[in-house]
Coordinates of C-alpha atoms in Angstrom, one line a residue:
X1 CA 128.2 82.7 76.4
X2 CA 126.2 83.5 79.6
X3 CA 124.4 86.8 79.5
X4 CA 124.0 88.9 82.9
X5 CA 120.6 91.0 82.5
X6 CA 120.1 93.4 84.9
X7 CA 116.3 94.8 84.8
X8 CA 114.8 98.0 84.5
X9 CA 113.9 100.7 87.3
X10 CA 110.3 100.4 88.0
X11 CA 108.8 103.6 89.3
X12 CA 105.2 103.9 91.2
X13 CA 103.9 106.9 89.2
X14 CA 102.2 108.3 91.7
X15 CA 104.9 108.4 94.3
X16 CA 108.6 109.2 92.7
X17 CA 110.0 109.8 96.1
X18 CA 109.9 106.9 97.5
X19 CA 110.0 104.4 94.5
X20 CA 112.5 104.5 91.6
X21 CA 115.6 104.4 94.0
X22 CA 118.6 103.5 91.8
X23 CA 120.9 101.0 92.9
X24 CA 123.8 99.9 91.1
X25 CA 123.6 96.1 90.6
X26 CA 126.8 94.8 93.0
X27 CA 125.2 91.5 93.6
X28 CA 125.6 91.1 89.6
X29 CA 128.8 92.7 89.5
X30 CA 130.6 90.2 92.2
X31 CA 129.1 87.1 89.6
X32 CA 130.7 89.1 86.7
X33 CA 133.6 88.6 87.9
X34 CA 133.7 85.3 89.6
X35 CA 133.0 84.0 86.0
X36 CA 135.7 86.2 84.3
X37 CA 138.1 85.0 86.9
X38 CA 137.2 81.7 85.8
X39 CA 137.5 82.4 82.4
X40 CA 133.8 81.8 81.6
X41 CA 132.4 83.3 78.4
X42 CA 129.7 86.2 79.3
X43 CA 128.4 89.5 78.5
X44 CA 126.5 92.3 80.5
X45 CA 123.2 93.9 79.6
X46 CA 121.9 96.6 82.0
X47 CA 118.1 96.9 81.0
X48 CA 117.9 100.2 83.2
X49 CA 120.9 102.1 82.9
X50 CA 122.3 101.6 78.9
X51 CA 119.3 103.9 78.4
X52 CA 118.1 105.1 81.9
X53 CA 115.8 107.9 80.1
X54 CA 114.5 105.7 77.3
X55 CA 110.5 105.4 79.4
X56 CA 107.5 103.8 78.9
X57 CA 104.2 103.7 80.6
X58 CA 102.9 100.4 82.4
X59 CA 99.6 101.3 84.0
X60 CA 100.4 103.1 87.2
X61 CA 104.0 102.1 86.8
X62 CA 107.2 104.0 84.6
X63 CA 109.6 101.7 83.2
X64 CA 113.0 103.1 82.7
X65 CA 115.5 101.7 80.2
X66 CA 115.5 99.4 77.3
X67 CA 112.9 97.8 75.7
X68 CA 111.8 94.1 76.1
X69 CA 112.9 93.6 71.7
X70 CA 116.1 96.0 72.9
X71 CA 117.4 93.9 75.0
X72 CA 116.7 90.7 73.0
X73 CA 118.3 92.6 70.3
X74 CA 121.9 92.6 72.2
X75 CA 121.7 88.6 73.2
X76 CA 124.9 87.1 71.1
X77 CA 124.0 84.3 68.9
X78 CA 126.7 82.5 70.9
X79 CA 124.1 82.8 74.2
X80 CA 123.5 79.4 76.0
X81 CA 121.8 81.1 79.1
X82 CA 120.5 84.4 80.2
X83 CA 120.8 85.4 83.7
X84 CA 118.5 87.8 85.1
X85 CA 119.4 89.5 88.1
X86 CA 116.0 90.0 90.9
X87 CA 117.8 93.0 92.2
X88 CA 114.3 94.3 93.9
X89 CA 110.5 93.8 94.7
X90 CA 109.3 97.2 93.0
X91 CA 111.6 96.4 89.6
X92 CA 109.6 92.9 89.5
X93 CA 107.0 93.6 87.0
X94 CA 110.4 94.4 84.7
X95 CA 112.3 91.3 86.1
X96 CA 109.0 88.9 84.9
X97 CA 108.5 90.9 81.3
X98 CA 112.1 90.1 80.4
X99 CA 111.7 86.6 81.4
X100 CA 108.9 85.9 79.1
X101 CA 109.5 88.1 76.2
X102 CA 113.5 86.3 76.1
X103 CA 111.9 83.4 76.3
X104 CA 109.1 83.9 73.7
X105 CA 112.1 84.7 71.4
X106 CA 114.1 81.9 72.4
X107 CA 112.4 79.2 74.0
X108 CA 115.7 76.7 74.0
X109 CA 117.7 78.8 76.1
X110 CA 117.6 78.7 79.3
X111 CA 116.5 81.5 81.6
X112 CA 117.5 81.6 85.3
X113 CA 116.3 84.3 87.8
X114 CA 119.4 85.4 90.5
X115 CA 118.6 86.3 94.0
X116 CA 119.5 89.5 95.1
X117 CA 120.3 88.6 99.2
X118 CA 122.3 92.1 100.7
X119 CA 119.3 94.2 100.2
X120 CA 116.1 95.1 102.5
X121 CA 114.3 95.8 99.4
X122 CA 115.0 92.5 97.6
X123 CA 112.7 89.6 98.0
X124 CA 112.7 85.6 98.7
X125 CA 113.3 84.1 95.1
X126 CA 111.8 81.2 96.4
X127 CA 108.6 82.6 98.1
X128 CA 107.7 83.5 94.6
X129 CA 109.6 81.2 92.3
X130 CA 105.9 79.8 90.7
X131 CA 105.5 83.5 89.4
X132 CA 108.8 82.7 87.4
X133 CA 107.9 80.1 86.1
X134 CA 104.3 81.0 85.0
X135 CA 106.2 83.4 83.0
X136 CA 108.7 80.9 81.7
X137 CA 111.7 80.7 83.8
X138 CA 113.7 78.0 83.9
X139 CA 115.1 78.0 87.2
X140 CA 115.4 80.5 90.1
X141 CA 119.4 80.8 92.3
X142 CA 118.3 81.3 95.5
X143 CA 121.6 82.5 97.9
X144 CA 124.8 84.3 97.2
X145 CA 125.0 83.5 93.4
X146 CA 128.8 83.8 93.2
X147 CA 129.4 80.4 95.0
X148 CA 126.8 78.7 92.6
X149 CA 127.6 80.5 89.5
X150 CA 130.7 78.9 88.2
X151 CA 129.1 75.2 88.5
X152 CA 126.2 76.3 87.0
X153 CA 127.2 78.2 83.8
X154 CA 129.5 75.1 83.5
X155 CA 126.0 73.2 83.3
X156 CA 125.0 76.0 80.6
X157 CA 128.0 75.9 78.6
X158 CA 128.6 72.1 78.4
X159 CA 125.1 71.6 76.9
X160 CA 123.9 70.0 79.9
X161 CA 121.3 71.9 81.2
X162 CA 118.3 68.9 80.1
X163 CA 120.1 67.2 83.0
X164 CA 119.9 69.7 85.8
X165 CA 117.4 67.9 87.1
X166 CA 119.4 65.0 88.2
X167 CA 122.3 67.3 89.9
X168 CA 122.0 68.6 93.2
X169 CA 122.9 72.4 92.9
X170 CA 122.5 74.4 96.4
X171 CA 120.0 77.2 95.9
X172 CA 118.7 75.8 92.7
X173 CA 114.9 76.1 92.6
X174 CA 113.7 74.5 89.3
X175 CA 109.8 73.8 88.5
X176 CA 109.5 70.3 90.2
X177 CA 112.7 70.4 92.5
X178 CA 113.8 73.2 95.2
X179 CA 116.8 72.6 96.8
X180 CA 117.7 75.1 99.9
X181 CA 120.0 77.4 99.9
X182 CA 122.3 76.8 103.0
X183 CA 125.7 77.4 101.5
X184 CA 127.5 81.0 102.1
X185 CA 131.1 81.9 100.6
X186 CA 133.5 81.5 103.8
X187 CA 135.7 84.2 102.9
X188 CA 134.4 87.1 101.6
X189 CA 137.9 88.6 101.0
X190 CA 139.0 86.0 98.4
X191 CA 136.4 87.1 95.9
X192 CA 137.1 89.3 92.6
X193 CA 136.2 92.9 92.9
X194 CA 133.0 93.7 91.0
X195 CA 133.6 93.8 87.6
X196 CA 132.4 97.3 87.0
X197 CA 134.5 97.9 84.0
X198 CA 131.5 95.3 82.6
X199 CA 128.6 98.1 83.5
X200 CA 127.7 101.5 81.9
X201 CA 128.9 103.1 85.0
X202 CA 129.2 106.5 83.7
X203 CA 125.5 106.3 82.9
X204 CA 124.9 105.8 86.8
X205 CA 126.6 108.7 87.4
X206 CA 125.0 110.6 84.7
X207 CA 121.4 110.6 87.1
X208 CA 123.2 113.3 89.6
X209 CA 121.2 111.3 92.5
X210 CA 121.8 107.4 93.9
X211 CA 120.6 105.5 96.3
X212 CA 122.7 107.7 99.0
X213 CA 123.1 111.0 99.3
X214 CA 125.5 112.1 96.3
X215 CA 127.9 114.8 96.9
X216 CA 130.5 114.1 94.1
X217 CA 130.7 113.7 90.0
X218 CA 131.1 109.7 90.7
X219 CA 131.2 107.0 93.7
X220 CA 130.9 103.2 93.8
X221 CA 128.8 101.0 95.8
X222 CA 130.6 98.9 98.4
X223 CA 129.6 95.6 100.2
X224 CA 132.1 95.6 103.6
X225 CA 129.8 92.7 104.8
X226 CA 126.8 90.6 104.4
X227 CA 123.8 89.0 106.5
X228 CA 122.3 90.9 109.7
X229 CA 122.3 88.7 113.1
X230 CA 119.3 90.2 113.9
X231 CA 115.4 89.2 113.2
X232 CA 113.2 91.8 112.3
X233 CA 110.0 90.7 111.4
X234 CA 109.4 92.9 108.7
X235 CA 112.8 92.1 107.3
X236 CA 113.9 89.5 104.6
X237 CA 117.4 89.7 105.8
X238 CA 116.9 86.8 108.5
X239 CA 115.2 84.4 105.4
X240 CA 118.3 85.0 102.8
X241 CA 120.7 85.2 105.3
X242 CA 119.7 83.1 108.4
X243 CA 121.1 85.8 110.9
X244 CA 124.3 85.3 109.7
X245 CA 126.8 88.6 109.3
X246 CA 129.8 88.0 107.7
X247 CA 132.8 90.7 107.6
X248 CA 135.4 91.6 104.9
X249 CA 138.8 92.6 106.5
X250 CA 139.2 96.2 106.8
X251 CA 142.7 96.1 104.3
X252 CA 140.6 94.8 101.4
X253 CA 138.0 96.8 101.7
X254 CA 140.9 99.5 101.4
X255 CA 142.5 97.9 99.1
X256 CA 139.1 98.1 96.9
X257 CA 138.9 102.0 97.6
X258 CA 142.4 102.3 96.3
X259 CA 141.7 100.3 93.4
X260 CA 138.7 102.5 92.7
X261 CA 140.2 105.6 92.8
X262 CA 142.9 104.3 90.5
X263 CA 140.4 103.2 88.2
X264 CA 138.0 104.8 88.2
X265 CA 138.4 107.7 89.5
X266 CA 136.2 107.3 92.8
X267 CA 136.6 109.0 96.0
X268 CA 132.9 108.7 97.0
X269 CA 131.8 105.2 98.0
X270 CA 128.1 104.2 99.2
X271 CA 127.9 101.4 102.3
X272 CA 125.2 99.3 101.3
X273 CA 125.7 96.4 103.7
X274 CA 122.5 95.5 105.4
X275 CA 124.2 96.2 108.8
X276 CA 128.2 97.4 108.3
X277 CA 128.9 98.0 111.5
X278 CA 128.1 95.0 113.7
X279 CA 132.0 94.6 114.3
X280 CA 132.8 97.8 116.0
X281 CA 136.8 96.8 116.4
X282 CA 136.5 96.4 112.4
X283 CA 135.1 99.9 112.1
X284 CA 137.7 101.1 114.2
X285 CA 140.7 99.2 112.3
X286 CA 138.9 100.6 108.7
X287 CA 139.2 104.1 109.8
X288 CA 142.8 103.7 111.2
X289 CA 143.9 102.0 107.5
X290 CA 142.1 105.0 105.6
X291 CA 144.1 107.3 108.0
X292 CA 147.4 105.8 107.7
X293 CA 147.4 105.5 103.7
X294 CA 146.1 109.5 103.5
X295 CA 142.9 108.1 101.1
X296 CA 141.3 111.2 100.6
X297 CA 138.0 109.9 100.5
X298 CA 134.1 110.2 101.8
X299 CA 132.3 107.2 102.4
X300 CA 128.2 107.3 103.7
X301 CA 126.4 104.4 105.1
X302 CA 123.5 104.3 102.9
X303 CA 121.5 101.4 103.8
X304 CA 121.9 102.2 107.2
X305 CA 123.1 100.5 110.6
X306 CA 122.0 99.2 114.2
X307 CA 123.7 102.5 116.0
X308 CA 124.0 100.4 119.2
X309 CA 126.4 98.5 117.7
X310 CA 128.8 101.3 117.8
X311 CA 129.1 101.5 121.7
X312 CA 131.9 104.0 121.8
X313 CA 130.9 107.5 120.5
X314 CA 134.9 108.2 120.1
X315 CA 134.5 105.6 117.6
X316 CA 132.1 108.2 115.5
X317 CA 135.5 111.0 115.9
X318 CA 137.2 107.9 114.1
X319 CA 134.9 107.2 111.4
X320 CA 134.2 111.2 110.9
X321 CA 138.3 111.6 110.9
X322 CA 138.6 108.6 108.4
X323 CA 135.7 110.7 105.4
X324 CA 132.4 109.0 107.2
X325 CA 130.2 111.5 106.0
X326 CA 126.9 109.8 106.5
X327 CA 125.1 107.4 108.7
X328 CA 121.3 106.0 108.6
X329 CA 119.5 104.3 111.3
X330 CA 116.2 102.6 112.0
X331 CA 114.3 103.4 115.2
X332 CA 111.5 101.8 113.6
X333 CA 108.8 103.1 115.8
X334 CA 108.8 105.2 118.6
X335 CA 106.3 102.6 120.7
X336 CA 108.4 99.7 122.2
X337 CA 105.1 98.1 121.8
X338 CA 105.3 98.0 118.5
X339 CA 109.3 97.5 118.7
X340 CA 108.0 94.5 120.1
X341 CA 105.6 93.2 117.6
X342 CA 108.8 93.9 114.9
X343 CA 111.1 91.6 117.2
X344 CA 113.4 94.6 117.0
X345 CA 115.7 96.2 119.9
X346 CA 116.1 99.5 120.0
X347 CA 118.2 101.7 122.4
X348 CA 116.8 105.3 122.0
X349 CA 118.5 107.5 124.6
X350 CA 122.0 105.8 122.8
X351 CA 120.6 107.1 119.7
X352 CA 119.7 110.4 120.5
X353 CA 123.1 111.0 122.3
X354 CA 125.3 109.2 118.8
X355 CA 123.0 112.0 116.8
X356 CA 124.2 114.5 118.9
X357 CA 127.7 113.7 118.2
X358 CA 127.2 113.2 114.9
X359 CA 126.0 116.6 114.4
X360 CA 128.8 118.2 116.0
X361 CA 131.2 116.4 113.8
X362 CA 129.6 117.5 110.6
X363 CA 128.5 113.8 109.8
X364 CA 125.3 113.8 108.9
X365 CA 122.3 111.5 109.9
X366 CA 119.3 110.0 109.0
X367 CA 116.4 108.3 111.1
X368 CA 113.7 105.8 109.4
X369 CA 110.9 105.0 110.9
X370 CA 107.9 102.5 109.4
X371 CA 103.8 103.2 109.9
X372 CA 101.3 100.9 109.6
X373 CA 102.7 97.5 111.2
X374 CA 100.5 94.9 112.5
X375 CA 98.8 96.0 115.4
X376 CA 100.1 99.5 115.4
X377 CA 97.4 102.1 116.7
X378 CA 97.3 105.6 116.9
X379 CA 98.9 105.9 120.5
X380 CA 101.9 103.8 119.0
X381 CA 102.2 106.6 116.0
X382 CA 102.0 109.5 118.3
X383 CA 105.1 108.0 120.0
X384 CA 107.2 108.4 117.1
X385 CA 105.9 111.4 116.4
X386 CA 107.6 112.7 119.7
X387 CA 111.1 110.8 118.7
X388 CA 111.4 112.3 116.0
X389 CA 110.6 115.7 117.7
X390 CA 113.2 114.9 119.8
X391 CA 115.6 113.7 117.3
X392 CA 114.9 117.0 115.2
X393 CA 116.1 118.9 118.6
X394 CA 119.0 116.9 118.7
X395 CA 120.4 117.2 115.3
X396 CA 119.7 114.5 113.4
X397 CA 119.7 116.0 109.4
X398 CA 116.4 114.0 108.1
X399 CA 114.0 111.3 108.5
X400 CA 112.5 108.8 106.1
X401 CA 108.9 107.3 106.7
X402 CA 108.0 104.1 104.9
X403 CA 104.4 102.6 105.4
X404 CA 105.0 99.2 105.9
X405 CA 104.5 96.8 103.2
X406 CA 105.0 93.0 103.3
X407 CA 107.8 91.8 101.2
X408 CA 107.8 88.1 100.3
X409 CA 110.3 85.8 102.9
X410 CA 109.6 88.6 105.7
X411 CA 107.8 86.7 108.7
X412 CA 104.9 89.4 107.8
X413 CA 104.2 88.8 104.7
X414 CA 101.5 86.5 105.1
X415 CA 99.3 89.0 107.1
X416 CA 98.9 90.8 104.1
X417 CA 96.5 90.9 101.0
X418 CA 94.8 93.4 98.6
X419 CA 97.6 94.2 96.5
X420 CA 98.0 93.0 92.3
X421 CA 101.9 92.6 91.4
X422 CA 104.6 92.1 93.8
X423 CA 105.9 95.7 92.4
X424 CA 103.2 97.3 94.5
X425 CA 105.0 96.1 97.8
X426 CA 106.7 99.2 97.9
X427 CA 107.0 102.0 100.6
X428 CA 103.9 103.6 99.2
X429 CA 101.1 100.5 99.4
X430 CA 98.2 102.6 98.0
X431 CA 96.4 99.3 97.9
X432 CA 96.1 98.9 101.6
X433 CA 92.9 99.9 102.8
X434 CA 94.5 102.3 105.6
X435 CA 96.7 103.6 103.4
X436 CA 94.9 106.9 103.2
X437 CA 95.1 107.3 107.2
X438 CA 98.9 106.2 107.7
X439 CA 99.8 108.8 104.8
X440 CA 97.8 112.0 106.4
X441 CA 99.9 110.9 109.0
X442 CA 103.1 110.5 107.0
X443 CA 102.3 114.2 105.6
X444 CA 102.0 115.3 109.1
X445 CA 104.9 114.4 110.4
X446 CA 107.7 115.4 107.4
X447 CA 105.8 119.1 107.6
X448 CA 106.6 119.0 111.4
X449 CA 109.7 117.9 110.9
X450 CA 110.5 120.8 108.6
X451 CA 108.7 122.8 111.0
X452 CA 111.2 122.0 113.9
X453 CA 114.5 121.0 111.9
X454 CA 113.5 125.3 111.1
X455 CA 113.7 126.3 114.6
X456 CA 116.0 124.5 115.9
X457 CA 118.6 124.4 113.5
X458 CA 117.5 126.8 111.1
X459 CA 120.9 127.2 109.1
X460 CA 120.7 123.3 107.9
X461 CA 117.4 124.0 106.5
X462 CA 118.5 127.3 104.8
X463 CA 121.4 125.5 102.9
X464 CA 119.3 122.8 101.4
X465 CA 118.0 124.3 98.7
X466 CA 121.5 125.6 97.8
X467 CA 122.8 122.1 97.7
X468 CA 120.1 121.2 95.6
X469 CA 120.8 123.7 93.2
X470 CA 123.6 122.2 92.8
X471 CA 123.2 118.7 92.9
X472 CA 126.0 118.4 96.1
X473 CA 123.5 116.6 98.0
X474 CA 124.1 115.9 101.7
X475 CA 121.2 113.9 102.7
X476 CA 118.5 111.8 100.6
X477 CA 116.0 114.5 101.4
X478 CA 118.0 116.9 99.5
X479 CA 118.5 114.8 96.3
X480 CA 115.2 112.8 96.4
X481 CA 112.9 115.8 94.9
X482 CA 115.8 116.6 92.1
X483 CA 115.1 112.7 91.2
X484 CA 111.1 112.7 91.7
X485 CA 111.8 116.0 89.3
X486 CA 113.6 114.4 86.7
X487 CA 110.6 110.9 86.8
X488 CA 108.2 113.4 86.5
X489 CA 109.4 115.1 83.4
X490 CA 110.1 111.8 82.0
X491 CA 106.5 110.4 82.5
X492 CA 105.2 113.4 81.1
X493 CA 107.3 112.9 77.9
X494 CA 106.1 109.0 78.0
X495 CA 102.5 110.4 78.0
X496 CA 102.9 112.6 75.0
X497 CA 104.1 109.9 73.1

């Protein structure tokens, strides 16, 4: 049997809003079931959420969910593999304790570390694959896992794993052989939906807060495409995916909504492609299908887009029409100096008139920005500071500020050093020696934020903490103290222990 591990949630004690944000594992749940479809032997264990309260205390870090002899504990005696799943950079020190401590217990099987590749917060398995193995992994599976999986728990299952050195397997980094990644699946709509049924799901919806804004009892996760064209240098989208952006047709991603709300019971669903709407006339064609079959659904695009790929504002009456309730973007920085030390394009006076529609059609928006790139100076930071004043005028709902921290297959992550573990490359880098500067800053800006959201739209601000009262959150700003709440309590009930 091959066993699907999906690690803990790793939380930066010191910051619980910004690190700790839950994502349900999709990447995992698309190789679920392209190995049930095959009829492969396997069995899910999520480390984080079959006990997302169960906490323990790892020097400045909070590790949510089962124990190291818990999870151990659930491996069938029938297991020929363990697969875990590298789902993010901050959850690493949790990815790297479960390697060693299953393979302390069972040193014959082997344990194989899965690239996470849709996510900004993921990180290049093979930038880092020598840490795996320190700890005792067998082998790392670089690139989409589910057009590698089936070949390779054939390898696991036949009992020919002491030969995987001789066969060339795409993406397979092993100790003394790495071999590239440069396969993709061609058609995205001819895999299995994720085999959710497999995951404690309920659990997930148990938290009351997600990665997106959540405004309902339960919602799903979707994946409409995959890779980003573009090559932002702060970004590990352009090493996993090699700036390539692949679409699923707008009737099966229908078809997957329907299936859900059948199923399930979902209506709410969270976009967490790294850039959904690249394909404007697919957009378009989505809406029109959610129209004509009366889906009565809301659907938020969590992970956020490039908003001047949507050149048509009508197309925003579409999407709003069609239960678009959300959008993020990423200005970045608001010095096109600094835009161009990122290698990033952005088209501000686009923006600010796409957040002015979306405000009057109730849809609301969200603007990140990032501090502390190379070469960023104070001038460049007082230029975002006047975006975002001028955002705030125009209606955009909230903004997220992330000091910049290098992730490992990101053009930038070289120009970085001072940090321990890989799980301090998070949004709050306490290590870096400016960090104390760019978060005065940081301060600074949410407070003026506040300051002007409250005079120039003072009704949004005055509904917030209604919606948090009762966890119907519109925007991340809303639901991320209720989460930094309920991390707090729990590290308080990890120190009394």
């Amino acid at each position: 049997m091959i066993v699907l591990v999906n690690p803990n949630l790793v939380v930066q004690r010191n910051d619980p809003f910004t690190t700790g944000i839950v994502y349900m594992p999709i990447g995992l749940a698309y190789t679920a079931a392209v190995l049930r479809e095959k009829g492969l032997p396997l069995k899910v264990i999520d480390a984080f959420a079959e006990n997302p309260y169960q906490t323990e205390r790892k020097a400045s870090f909070l590790i949510l969910g089962l124990k190291s002899e818990e999870v151990i504990a659930r491996l069938p005696q029938n297991t020929v593999a363990v697969w875990i799943y590298g789902i993010n950079l901050t959850s690493h020190i949790a990815t790297l304790n479960l390697v060693s401590t299953i393979k302390l217990a069972y040193p014959k099987i082997p344990v194989i570390v899965l690239e996470n590749t849709q996510a900004v917060t993921a990180y290049s398995l093979s930038d880092v694959a020598d840490a795996f193995f320190a700890a005792g992994a067998d082998a790392c599976l670089t690139g989409e896992s589910e057009l590698r999986a089936v070949e390779l728990a054939q390898l696991c299952l036949s009992g020919e794993w002491g030969r995987v050195s001789e066969i060339h397997l795409d993406g397979l980094c092993l100790p003394n052989k790495k071999n590239v990644a440069t396969g993709y699946v061609g058609d995205l709509d001819l895999l299995p939906y994720p085999a959710w049924d497999l995951f404690p799901i309920e659990n997930y919806w148990n938290l009351c807060f997600s990665h997106g804004p959540l405004s309902a009892r339960r919602y799903l996760p979707l994946l409409t495409s995959r890779g980003c064209p573009y090559t932002c240098r702060f970004c590990v989208a352009p090493q996993t995916n090699h700036q390539r952006w692949r679409p699923r047709s707008a009737q099966n991603i229908v078809l997957e909504m329907e299936r859900a709300a059948k199923t399930y019971g979902v209506y709410e669903f969270h976009i967490e492609d790294l850039n959904p709407t690249v394909s404007e006339a697919r957009i378009r064609e989505l809406c029109h299908l959610i129209i004509q079959r009366q889906l009565k659904v809301a659907w938020k695009i969590a992970a956020g887009t490039k908003i001047e790929t949507i050149k048509n504002l009508d197309t925003l009456d579409l999407m709003a029409a069609a239960g678009c309730r959300y959008i993020s973007i990423s200005p970045e920085s608001g010095s096109s100096r600094v835009l161009r030390l990122m290698g990033k394009f952005f088209d501000f006076e686009h923006a600010v008139r796409a957040v002015r529609r979306m405000n009057k059609l109730g849809i609301s928006s969200q603007a990140c920005f990032v501090l502390g790139f190379p070469g960023e100076e104070n001038g460049d930071r007082e230029q975002t500071l006047k975006m975002v004043r001028e955002m705030t005028r125009e209606g955009v709902d909230e903004i997220a500020l992330f000091i910049i921290t290098p992730v490992p297959g990101s053009a930038i992550f070289s120009e970085f050093s001072g940090y321990g573990s890989l799980s301090e490359l998070n949004f709050t880098p306490s290590w870096r020696k400016d960090y104390q500067k760019l978060n005065r800053f940081r301060v600074r800006l949410y407070l003026l934020f506040l300051i002007w959201k409250l005079r120039w739209h003072p009704k949004k601000l005055f509904q917030q903490p209604f919606r948090f009262l009762r966890k119907c959150f519109h925007t991340k700003m809303e639901m991320v103290p209720y989460r930094a709440m309920v991390f707090k309590r729990l590290d308080n009930r990890a120190a009394r222990r």
